[in-house]
Coordinates of C-alpha atoms and ligand atoms in Angstrom, one line a residue:
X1 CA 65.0 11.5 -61.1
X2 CA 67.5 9.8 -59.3
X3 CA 69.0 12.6 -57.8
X4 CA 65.9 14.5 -56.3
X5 CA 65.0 14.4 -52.6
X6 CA 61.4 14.0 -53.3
X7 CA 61.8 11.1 -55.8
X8 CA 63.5 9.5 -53.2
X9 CA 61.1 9.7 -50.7
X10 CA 58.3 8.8 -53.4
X11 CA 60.6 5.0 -54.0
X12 CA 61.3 4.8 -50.2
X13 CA 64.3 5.5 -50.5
X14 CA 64.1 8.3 -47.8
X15 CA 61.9 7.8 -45.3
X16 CA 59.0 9.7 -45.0
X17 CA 55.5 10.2 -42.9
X18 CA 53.1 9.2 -45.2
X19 CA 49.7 11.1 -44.7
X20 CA 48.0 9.8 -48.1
X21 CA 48.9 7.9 -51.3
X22 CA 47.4 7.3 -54.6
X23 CA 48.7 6.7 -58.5
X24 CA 49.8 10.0 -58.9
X25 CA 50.4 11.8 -55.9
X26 CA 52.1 10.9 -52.6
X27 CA 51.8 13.7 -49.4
X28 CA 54.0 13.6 -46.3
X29 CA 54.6 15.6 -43.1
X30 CA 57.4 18.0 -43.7
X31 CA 60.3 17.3 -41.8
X32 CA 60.1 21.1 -40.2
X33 CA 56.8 22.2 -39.9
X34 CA 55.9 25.6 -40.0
X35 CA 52.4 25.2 -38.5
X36 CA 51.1 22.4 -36.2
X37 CA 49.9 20.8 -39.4
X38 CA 52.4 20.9 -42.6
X39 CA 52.1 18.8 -45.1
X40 CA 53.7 18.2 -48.6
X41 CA 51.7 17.3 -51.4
X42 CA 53.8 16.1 -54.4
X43 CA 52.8 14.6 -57.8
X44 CA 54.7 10.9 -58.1
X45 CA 56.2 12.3 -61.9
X46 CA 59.2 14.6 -61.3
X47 CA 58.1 18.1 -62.1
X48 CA 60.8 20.7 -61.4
X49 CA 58.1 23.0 -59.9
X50 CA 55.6 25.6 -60.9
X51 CA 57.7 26.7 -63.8
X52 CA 57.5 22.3 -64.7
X53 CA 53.7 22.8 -65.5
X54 CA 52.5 22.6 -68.9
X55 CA 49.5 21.3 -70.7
X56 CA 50.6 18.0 -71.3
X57 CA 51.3 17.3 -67.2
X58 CA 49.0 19.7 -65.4
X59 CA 46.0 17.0 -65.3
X60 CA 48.4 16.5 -62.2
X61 CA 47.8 19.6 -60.3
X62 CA 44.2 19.5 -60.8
X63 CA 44.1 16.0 -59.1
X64 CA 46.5 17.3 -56.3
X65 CA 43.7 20.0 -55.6
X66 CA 41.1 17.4 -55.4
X67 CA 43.1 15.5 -52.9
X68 CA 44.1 18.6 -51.1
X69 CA 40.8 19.3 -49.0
X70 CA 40.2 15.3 -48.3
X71 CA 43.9 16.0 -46.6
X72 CA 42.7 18.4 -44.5
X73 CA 39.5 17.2 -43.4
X74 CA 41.3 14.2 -42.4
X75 CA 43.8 16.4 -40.7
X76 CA 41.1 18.2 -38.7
X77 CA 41.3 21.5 -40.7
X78 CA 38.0 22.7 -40.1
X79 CA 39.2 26.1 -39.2
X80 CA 41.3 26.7 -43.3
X81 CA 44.5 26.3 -44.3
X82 CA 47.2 27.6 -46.4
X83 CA 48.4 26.6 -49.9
X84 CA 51.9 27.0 -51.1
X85 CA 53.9 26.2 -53.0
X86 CA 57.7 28.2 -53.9
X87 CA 58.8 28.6 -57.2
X88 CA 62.2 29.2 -57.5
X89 CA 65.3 30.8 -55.2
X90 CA 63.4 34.6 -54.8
X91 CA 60.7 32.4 -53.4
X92 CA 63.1 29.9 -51.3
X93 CA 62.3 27.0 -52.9
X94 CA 64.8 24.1 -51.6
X95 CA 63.6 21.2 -53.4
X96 CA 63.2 21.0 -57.6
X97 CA 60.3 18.9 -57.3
X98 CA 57.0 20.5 -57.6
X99 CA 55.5 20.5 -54.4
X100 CA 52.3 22.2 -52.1
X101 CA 52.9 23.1 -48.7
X102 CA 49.4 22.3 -46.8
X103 CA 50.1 24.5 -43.6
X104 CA 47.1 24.9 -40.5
X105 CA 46.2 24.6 -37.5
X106 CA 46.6 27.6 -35.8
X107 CA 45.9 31.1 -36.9
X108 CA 48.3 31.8 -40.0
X109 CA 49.8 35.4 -40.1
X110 CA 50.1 36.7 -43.8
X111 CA 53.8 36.9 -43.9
X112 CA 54.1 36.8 -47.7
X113 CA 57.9 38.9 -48.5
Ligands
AMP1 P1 60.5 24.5 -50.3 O1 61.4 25.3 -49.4 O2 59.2 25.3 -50.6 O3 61.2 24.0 -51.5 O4 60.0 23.3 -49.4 C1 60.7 22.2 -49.2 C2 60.2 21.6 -47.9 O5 60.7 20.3 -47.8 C3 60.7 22.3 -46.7 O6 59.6 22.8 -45.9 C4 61.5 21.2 -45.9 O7 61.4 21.3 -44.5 C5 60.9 20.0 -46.5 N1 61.8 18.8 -46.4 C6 63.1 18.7 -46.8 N2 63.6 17.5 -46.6 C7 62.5 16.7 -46.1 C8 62.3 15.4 -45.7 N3 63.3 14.5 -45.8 N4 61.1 15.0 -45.3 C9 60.1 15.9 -45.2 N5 60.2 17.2 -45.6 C10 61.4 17.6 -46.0

């Protein structure tokens, strides 16, 4: 989508850090990390979020969880991390594009309203 932040930074557009890269999904270090570690996991297609998912696109989510734990054992996350990802404006999404907040490296507190 032309329009969308994250599309952008999948084309380059916006620059990004890049922590990993296949066909279908690109992650990146978000630009105001919450944790020492905080990365964004996002599939290349423009999905609008959780709400986005259906049958026909969610092979995509299942691949992002694959790639999820190699991200964090490169990353050093022997410890755990968090999952996340905000759907919608109750849950302060900023960013229509489906995305998974990979968030460690220090003791997480479970702030969750
Ligand atoms: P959410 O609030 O769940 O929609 O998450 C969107 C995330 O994108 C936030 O944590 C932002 O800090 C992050 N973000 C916004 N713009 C950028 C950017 N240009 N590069 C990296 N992360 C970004």
């Amino acid at each position: 989508m032309s329009d969308c932040l994250f599309c952008k930074i999948i084309s380059g557009e916006i620059p990004s850090n890049k922590v990993y890269e296949d066909e279908t999904v690109y992650a990146f270090r978000d630009i105001a990390p919450q944790a020492p570690t905080h990365i964004l996991v996002i599939p290349k297609e423009h999905i609008s979020g959780c709400n986005g998912v259906t049958v026909d696109n969610s092979a995509v989510v299942a691949h992002i969880f694959a790639v999820i734990p190699q991200i964090a054992q490169a990353e050093g996350l022997t410890g755990g991390y968090r999952v996340v990802s905000n759907c919608g404006p109750d849950a302060g999404q900023t960013v229509p594009h489906l995305h998974f907040h990979i968030l460690g490296g220090k003791q997480l507190t479970l702030e969750m309203a």
